[in-house]
XYZ file of C-alpha atoms in Angstrom:
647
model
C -31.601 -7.035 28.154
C -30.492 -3.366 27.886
C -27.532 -2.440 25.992
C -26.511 -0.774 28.811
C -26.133 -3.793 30.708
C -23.694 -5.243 28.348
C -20.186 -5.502 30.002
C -18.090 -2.171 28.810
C -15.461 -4.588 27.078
C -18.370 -6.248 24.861
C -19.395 -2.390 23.810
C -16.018 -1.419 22.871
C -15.644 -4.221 20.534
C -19.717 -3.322 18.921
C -18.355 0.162 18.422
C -14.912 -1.047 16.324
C -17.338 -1.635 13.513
C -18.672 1.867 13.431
C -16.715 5.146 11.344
C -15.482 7.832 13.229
C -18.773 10.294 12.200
C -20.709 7.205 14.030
C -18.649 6.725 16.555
C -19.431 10.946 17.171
C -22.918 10.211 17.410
C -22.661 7.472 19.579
C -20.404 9.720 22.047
C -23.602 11.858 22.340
C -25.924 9.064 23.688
C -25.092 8.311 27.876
C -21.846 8.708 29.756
C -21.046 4.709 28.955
C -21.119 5.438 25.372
C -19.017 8.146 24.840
C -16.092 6.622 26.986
C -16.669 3.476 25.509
C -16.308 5.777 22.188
C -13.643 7.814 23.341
C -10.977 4.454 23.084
C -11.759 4.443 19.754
C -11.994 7.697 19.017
C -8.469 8.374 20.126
C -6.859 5.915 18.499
C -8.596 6.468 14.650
C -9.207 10.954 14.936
C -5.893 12.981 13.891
C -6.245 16.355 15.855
C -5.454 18.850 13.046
C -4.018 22.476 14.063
C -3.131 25.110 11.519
C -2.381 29.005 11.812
C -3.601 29.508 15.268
C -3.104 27.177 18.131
C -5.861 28.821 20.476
C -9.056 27.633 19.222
C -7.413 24.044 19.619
C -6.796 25.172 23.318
C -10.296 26.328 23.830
C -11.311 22.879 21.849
C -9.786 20.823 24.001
C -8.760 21.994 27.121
C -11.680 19.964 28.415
C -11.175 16.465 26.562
C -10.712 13.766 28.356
C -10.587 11.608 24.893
C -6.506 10.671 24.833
C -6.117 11.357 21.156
C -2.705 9.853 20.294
C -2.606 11.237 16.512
C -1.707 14.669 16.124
C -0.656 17.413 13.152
C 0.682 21.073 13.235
C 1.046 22.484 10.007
C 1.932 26.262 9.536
C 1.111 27.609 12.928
C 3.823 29.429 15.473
C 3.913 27.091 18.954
C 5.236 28.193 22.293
C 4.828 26.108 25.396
C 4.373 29.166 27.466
C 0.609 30.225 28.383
C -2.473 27.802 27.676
C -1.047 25.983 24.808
C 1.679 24.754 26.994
C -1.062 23.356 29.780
C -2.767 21.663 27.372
C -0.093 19.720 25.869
C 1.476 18.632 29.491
C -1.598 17.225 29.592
C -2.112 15.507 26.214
C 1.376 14.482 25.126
C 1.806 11.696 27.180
C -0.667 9.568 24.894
C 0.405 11.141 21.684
C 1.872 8.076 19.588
C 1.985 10.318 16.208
C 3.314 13.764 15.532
C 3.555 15.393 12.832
C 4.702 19.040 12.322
C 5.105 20.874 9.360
C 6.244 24.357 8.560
C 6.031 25.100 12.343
C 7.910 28.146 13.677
C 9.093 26.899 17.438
C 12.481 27.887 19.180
C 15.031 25.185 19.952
C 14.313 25.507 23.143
C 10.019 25.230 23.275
C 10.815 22.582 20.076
C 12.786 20.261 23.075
C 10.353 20.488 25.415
C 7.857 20.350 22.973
C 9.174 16.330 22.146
C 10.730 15.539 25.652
C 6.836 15.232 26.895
C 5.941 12.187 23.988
C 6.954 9.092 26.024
C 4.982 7.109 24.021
C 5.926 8.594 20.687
C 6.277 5.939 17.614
C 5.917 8.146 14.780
C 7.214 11.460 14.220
C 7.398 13.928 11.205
C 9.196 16.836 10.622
C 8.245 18.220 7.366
C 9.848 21.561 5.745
C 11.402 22.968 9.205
C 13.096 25.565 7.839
C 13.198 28.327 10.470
C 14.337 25.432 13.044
C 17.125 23.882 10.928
C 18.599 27.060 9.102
C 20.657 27.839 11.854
C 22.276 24.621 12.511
C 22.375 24.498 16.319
C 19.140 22.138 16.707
C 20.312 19.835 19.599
C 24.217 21.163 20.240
C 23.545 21.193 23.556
C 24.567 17.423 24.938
C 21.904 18.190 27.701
C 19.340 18.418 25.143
C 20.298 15.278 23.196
C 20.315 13.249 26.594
C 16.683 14.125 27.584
C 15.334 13.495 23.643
C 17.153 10.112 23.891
C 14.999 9.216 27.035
C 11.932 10.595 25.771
C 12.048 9.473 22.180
C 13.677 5.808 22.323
C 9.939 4.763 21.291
C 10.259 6.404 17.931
C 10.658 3.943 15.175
C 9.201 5.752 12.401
C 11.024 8.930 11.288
C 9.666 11.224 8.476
C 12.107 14.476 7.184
C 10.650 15.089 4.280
C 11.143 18.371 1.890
C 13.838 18.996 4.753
C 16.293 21.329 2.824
C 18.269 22.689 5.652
C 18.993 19.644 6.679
C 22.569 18.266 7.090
C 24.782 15.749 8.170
C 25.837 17.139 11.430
C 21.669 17.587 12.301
C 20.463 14.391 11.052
C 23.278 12.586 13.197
C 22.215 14.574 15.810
C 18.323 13.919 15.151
C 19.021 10.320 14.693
C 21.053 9.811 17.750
C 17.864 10.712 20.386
C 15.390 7.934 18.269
C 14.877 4.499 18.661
C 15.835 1.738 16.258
C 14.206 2.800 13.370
C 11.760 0.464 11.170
C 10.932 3.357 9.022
C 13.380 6.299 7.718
C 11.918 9.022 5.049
C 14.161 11.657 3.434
C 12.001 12.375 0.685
C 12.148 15.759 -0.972
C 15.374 16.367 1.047
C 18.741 17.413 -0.604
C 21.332 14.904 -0.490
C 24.519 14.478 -2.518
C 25.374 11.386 -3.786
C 28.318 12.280 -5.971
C 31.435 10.831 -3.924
C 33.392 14.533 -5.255
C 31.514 16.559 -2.643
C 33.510 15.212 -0.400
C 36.765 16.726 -1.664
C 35.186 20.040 -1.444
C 33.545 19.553 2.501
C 35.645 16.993 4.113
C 39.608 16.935 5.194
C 41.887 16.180 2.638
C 43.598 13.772 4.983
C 40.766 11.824 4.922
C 39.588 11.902 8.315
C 36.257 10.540 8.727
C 33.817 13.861 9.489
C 30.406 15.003 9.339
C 29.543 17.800 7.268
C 27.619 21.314 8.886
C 26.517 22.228 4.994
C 25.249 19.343 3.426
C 23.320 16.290 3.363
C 25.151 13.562 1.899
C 24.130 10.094 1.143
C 27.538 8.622 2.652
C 26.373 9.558 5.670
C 22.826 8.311 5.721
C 23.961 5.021 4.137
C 26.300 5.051 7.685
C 23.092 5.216 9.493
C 22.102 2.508 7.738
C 24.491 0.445 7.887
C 24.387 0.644 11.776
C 20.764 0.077 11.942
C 20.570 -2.524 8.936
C 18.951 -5.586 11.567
C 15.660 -2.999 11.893
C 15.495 -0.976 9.263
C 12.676 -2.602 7.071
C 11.208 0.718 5.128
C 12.833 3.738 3.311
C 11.726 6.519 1.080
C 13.683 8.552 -1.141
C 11.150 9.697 -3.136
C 12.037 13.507 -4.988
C 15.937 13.113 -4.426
C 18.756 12.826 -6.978
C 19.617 9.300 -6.458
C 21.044 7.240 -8.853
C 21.690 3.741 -9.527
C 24.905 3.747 -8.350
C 23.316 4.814 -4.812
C 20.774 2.212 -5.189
C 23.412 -0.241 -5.376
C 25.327 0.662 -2.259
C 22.058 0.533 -0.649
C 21.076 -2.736 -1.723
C 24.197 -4.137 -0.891
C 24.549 -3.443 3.116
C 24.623 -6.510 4.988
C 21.767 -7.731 7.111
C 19.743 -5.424 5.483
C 16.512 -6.689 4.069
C 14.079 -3.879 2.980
C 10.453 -4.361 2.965
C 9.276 -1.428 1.772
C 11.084 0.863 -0.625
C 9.392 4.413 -2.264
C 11.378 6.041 -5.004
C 8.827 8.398 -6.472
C 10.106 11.107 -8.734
C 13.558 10.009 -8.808
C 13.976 10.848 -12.499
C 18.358 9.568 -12.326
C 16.522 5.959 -11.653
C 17.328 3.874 -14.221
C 16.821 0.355 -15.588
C 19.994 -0.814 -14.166
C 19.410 0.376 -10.407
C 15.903 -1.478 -10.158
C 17.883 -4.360 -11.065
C 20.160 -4.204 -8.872
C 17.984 -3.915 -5.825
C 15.659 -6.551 -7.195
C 18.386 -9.032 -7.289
C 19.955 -7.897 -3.690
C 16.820 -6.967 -2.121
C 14.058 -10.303 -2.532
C 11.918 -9.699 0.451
C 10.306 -6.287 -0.921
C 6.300 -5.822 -0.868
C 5.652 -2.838 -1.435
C 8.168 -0.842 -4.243
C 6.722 2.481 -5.376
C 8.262 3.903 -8.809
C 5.708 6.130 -9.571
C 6.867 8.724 -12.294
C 10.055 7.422 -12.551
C 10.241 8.850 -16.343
C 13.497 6.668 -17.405
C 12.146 3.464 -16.080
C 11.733 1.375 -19.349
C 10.276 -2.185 -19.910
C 13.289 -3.891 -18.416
C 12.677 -2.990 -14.924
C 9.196 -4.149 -14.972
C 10.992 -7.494 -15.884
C 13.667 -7.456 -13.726
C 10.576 -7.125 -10.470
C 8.750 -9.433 -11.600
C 11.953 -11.793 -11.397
C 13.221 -11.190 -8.453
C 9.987 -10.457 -6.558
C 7.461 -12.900 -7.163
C 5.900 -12.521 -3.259
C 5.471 -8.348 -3.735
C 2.567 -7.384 -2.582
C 2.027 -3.676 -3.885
C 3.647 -2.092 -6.879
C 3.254 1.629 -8.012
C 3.964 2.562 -11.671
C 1.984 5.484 -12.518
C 2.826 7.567 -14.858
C 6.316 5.540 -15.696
C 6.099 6.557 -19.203
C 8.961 4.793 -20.970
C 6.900 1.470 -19.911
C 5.303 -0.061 -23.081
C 2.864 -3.372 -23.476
C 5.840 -5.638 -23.277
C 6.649 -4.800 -19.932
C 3.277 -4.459 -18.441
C 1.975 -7.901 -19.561
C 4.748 -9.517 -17.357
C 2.633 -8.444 -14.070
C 0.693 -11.567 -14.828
C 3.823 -13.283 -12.566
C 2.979 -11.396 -9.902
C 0.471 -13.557 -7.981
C 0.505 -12.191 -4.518
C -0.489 -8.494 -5.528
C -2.698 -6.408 -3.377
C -2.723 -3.020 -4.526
C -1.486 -2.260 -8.704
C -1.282 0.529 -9.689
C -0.605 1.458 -13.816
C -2.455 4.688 -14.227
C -1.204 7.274 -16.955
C 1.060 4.759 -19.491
C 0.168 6.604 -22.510
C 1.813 3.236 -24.208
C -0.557 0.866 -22.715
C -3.406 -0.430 -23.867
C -5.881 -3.114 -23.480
C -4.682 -6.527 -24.582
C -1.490 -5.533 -22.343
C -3.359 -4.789 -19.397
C -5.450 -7.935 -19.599
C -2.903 -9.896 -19.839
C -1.420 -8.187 -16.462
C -4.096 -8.913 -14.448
C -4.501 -12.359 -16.057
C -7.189 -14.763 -16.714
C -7.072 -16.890 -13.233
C -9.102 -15.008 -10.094
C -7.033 -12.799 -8.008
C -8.378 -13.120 -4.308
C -5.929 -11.114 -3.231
C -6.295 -7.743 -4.892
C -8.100 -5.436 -3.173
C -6.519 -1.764 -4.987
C -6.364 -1.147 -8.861
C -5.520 2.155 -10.256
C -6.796 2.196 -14.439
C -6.945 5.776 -14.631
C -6.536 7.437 -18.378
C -5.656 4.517 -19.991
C -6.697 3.279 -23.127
C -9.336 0.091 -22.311
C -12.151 -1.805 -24.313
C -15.018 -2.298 -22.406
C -14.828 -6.089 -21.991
C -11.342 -5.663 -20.046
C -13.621 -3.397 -17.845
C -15.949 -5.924 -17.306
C -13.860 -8.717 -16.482
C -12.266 -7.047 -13.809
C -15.561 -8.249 -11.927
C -14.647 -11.959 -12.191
C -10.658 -11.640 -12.241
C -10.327 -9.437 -9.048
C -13.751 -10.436 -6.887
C -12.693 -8.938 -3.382
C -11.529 -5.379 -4.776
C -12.635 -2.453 -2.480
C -11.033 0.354 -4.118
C -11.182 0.937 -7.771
C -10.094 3.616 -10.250
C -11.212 4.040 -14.206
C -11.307 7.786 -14.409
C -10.953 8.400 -17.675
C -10.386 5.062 -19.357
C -13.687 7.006 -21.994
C -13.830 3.940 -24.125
C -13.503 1.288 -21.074
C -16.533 2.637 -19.379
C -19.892 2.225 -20.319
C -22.782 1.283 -19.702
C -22.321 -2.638 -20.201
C -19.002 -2.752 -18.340
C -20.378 -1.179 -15.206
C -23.121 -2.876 -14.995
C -20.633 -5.843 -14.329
C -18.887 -3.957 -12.207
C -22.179 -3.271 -9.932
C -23.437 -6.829 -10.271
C -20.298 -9.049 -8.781
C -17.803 -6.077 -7.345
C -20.070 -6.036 -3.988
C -17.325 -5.167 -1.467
C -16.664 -2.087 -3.194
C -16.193 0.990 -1.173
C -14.385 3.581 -3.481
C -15.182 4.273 -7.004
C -13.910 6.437 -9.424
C -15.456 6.956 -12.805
C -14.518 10.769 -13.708
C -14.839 11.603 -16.640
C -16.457 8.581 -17.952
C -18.346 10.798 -20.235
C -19.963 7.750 -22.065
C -21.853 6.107 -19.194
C -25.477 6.792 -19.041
C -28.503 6.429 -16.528
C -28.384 2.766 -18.125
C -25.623 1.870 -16.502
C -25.757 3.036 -13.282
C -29.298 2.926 -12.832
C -29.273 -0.954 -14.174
C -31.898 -1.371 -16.479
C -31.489 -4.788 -17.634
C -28.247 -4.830 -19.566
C -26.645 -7.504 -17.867
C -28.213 -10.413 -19.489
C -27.798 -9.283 -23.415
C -24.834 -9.377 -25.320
C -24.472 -5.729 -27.055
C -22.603 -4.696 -29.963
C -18.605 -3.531 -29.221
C -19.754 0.045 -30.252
C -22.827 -0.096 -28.506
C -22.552 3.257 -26.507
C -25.651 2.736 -24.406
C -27.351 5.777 -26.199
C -29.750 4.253 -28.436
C -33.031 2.226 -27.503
C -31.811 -0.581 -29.958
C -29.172 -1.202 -26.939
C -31.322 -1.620 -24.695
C -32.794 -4.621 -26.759
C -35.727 -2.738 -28.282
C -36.079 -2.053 -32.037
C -36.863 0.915 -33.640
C -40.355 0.769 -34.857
C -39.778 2.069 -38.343
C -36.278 1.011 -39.439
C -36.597 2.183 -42.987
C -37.297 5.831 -41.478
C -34.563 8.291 -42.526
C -33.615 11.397 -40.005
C -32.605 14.473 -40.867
C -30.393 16.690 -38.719
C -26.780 17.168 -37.742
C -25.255 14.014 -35.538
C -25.575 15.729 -32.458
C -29.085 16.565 -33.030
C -29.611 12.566 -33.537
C -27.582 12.212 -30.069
C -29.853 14.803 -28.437
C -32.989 12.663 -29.945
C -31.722 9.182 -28.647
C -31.272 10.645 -25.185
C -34.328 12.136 -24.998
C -36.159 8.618 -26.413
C -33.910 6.799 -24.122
C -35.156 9.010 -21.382
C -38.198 8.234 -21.701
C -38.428 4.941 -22.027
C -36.199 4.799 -18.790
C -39.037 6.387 -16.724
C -41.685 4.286 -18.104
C -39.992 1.862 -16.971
C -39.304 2.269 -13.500
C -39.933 -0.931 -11.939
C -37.355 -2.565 -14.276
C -34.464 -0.367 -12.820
C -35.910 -0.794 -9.047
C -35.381 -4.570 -8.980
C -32.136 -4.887 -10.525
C -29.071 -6.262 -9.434
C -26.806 -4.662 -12.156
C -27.216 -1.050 -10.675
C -25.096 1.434 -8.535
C -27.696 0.639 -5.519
C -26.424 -2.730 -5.177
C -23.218 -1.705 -4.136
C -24.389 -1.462 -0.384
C -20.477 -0.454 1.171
C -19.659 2.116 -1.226
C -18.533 4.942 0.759
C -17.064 7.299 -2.086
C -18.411 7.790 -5.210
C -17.150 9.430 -8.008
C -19.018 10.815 -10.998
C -17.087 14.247 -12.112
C -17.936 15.035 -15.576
C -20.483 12.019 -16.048
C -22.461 14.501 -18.350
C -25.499 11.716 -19.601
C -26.522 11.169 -15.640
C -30.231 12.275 -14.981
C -32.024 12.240 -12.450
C -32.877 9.005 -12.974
C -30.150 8.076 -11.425
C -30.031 9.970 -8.144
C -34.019 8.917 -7.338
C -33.739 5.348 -8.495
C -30.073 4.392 -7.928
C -28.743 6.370 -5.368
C -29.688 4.976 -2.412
C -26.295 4.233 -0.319
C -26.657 4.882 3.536
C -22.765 4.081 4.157
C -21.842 7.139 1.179
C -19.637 9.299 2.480
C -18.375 11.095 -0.662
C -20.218 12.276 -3.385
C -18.846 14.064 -6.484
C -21.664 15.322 -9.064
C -19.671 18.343 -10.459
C -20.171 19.146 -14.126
C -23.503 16.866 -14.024
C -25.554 19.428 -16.181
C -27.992 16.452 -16.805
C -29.237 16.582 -13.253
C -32.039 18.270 -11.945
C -33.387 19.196 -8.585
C -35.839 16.527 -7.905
C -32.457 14.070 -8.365
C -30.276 15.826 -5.880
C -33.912 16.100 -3.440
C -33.637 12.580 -3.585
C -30.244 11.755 -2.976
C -29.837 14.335 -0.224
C -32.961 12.059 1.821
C -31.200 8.726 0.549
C -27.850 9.293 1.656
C -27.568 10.644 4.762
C -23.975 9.577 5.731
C -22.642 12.199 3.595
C -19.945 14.344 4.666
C -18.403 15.555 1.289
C -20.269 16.529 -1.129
C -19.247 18.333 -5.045
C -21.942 20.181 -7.104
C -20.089 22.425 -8.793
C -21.721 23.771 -12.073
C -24.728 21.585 -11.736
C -27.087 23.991 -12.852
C -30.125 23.042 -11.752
C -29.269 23.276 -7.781
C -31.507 25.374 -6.657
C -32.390 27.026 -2.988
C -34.421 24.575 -2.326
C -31.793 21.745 -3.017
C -29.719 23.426 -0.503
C -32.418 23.633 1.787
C -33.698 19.495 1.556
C -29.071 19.365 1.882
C -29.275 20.735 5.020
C -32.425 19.321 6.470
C -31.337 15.806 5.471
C -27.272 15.525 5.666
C -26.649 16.075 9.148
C -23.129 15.098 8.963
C -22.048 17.193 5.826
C -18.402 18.940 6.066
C -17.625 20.206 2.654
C -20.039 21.240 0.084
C -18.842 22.709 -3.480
C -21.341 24.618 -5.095
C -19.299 27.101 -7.514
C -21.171 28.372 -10.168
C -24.684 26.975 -9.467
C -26.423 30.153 -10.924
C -29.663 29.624 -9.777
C -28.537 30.123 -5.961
C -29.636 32.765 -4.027
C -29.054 34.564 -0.431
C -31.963 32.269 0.553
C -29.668 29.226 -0.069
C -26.964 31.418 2.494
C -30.032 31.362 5.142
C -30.408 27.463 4.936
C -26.601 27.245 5.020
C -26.060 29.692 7.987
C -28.081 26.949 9.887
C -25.607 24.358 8.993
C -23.136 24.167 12.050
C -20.939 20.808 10.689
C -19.806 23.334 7.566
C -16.027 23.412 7.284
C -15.689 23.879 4.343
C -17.929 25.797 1.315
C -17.073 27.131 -1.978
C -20.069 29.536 -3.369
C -17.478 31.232 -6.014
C -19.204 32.697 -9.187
C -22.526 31.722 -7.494
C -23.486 35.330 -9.106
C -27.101 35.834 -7.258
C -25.561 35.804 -3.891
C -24.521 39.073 -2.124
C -21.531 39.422 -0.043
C -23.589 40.337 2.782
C -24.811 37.196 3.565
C -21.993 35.084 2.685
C -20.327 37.220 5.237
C -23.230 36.155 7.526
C -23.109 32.561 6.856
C -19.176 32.641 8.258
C -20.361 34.766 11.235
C -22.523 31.878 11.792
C -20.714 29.028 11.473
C -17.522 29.055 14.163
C -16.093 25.788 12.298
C -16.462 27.317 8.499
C -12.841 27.197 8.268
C -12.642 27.293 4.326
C -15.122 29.716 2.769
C -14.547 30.708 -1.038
C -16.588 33.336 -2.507
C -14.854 34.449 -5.783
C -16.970 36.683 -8.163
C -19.232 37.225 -5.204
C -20.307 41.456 -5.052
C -21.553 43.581 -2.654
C -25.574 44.051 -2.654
C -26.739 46.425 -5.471
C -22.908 47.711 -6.292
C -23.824 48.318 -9.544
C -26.940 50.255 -9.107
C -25.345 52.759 -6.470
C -25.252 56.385 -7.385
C -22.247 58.306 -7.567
C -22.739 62.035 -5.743
């Protein structure tokens, strides 16, 4: 039975389980497939349009794909000419805007919105030009036909609006629906009660201010709205605990998501306070909230026993005493405790506990101080996690712990390990580690931790430590690719992490190549970062280029032994690459600019300091490539400028 024959529902639901760069290949196949593609495709693609709206025009003038998700960042909009045809046509599906830093009139800005019937999510991000003025929607006519068109909207974003006041938002509020979601982060609001002496009656007739935001106002909104109102964000604002309390304290209101990142007046107290008032929270993001102490922690894991997701990075007053109370929370899905310089690893084992944790799925370790064992454990405490992050725990990371990590973590799909500097081709390769029981300090350098002795014990080196570190390598090395077959059936190896679809290895400076030919070999990798990988060579990255060929992003930035022909095998063999970093590969050449003119799915490249290269070329590789949107070239000279003669 052809595939073909299959009903067109029954193909739809095959294609869900594909990425979007599939789901573009698929499109390419018959007519059935790429409208069977195109349902998906509109829902999951966000059209992106910066600095000049006509190539989107001559992009998609065509389409007939409904994308509902789209983003204008920087670029000047008027709905006269083509631009104006092609959104008539396109708004009507559009279920998320987003513009940023947009210049548009009132006027085009009106009819630019009163098109999006079916708009749920809009953002207005850093509108300065539009709401400087202060006349955005004074015209009752123009409030009445946003109110039709809008009364979907339930999600409202106005971040890093600083313009914004309490006579616009009340007017930008009043043509939205019930909102679920209301963000004002990065915005300027007052919360002292004394700016109202200074901008309201002194008869104390209830008003709306034309030159500032202030927080009496939005907590009106919310009041109004408490029934539907189930997220808020204040993150980057001034507000207080006092403000936290009003906040908590509006009837009917129960919050389900609150984000109060930056706010560096948060204190102890406030956290409290909307712990206590506000117990059906999930998700609570604090992240570098610098006066938080150990008593909040506390006070969350009190009052919130079902949240679900909890941000604390970088909270730096937050010691051990606070963080080994986490250990209540047993519905977590996504921790994360990056950054606490006061944090270390008895504390954070403790948090995550002894008893399995089906649940959690996100955990954020980066740059804190771990052993190795709480490393390791993290692949029988948290089984299902998909997304994990242990960039520079240095002592946490070696070889032994992520060999456990490879072994039982198999639903994995991101992984960070930058600047894991001690991790070797042992690890990640998986030679055999996984059933021997090393030494604490075993640094996975030496051949006696791989189990094997040193055949004269007694013998006494000479040399400097590093020269004994250079020696071990090169011993270890060796051994590794005499042993090939070991590492090719192992289970404790990067290779059996089938899903992974980013992988990150910045500054991993013991990888070889033994990595990339034996390990590598991950068809769903999307992402690939290998910068500051001196150790490896150009038969490794020959090999990983043919054994990942889902790559789209991919970072070699001063790995010194890319070559021209590494770029060449790159673009043979990654059909679906986007951006490739490549600063200071000295070896490169205009030949490498030849394969890469070739490359059409470029958008991004970054050849800076890549000294061998002439400007000439580079200039012809973004001649080439119509969708090279990003080009660096820093350090980059014109051909032979040094050798011309002066006359």
């Amino acid at each position: 039975m052809s595939i073909n024959a299959l009903p067109f529902e029954t193909l739809v639901n095959l294609f869900s389980y594909l990425g979007v760069s599939d789901l573009l290949v698929v499109s390419c196949v018959s007519r059935l497939w790429r409208e069977a593609a195109s349902i998906l495709l509109a829902e999951r693609v966000t059209i992106m349009v910066t600095d000049d709206a006509t190539p989107a025009v001559e992009t998609f003038q065509d389409s007939t794909v409904p994308y509902r998700n789209w983003v204008f960042k920087e670029v000047d909009l008027t709905l006269r000419g083509p631009f104006g045809e092609l959104w008539e046509r396109a708004s009507g599906a559009v279920q998320s805007l987003r513009l940023g830093g947009v210049g548009v009139s009132p006027r085009d800005f009106v009819c630019l919105l009163q098109q999006c019937s079916s708009l749920e999510d809009l953002w207005l991000d850093d509108m300065a030009h539009l709401l400087m003025p202060g006349t955005l929607l004074s015209n009752p006519e123009d409030i009445k036909v946003l109110s039709a068109s809008l009364r979907k909207v339930t999600r409202l974003h106005l971040a890093c609006s600083r313009y914004l006041t309490d006579t616009l938002f009340s007017r930008i509020i009043s043509v939205v629906g019930p909102l679920r979601k209301l963000s004002l982060a990065g915005c300027q609001i007052s919360f002292h009660e004394a700016i109202h002496k200074r901008f309201y009656p002194e008869d104390g007739r209830v008003t709306i201010s034309d030159h500032v935001l202030t927080f009496k106002q939005i907590l009106k909104y919310i009041e109004e709205k408490a029934t539907t109102l189930k997220e808020i964000s204040l993150g980057r604002t001034l507000v207080d605990s006092e403000g936290i309390y009003h906040l908590s304290k509006v009837p009917k209101l129960q919050l389900e998501s609150v984000h109060l990142m930056s706010c560096d007046q948060m204190t102890k107290s406030g956290i409290q306070l909307l712990c206590e008032n506000q117990k059906t929270i999930t998700d609570l993001d604090l992240s570098l909230c610098s006066r938080l102490t150990d008593y909040a922690v506390l006070a969350i894991c009190q009052h919130l026993p079902h949240l679900k997701k909890l941000n604390l990075r970088r909270c730096l007053g937050i010691t051990e005493n606070g963080i080994r109370n986490l250990s209540q929370l047993k519905c977590l899905e996504e921790l994360n405790i990056s950054h606490l310089e006061s944090v270390g690893s008895d504390s954070v084992e403790e948090a995550i506990g002894k008893e399995v944790r089906p649940s959690l799925y996100l955990l954020n370790l980066a740059s804190l101080s771990l052993e190795w064992r709480v490393i390791a454990n993290l692949a029988t405490v948290a089984p299902n996690l998909t997304h994990l992050d242990i960039s520079m725990c240095v002592s946490g990371v070696n070889d032994r712990s992520i060999q456990a990590i490879c072994k039982s973590l198999k639903k994995l799909h991101i992984l960070n390990m930058n600047g894991c500097t001690v991790v070797s081709d042992i690890g990640l390769a998986g030679h055999g580690l996984g059933q021997n029981d090393p030494s604490a300090q075993g640094t996975g350098l030496s051949l006696e931790s791989l189990g094997l002795r040193d055949p004269d014990p007694l013998k006494i080196t000479l040399g400097s430590r590093a020269e004994q570190t250079i020696r071990q390598e090169a011993e270890v090395t060796k051994y590794l690719c005499e042993n090939v077959q070991q590492i090719a059936s192992s289970e404790y190896g990067l290779s059996s992490l089938k899903g992974l679809w980013k992988l990150n290895l910045c500054g991993c400076k013991r990888v070889t190549n033994i990595t990339l030919v034996h390990a590598l070999k991950l068809r769903e990798l999307r992402y690939l970062d290998l910068s500051y990988c001196q150790g490896v060579g150009e038969e490794g990255l020959q090999a990983m280029a043919q054994n990942c060929p889902s790559l789209e992003v991919l970072m070699l930035a001063e790995c010194g032994q890319t070559s021209d022909q590494v770029v060449l095998v790159i673009v043979h063999f990654l059909k679906r690459i986007k951006t490739l970093d490549l600063q200071s590969c000295t070896k490169l050449t205009d030949d490498a600019l030849d394969s890469l003119s070739s490359c059409l799915t470029l958008q991004y490249l970054d050849v800076s300091n890549c000294f061998r290269m002439s400007l000439e070329k580079v200039r012809v590789v973004q001649a080439k490539n119509p969708r090279l949107f990003n080009l660096h070239y820093r350090g980059i000279k014109e051909k032979d400028l040094d050798n011309c003669l002066v006359l």
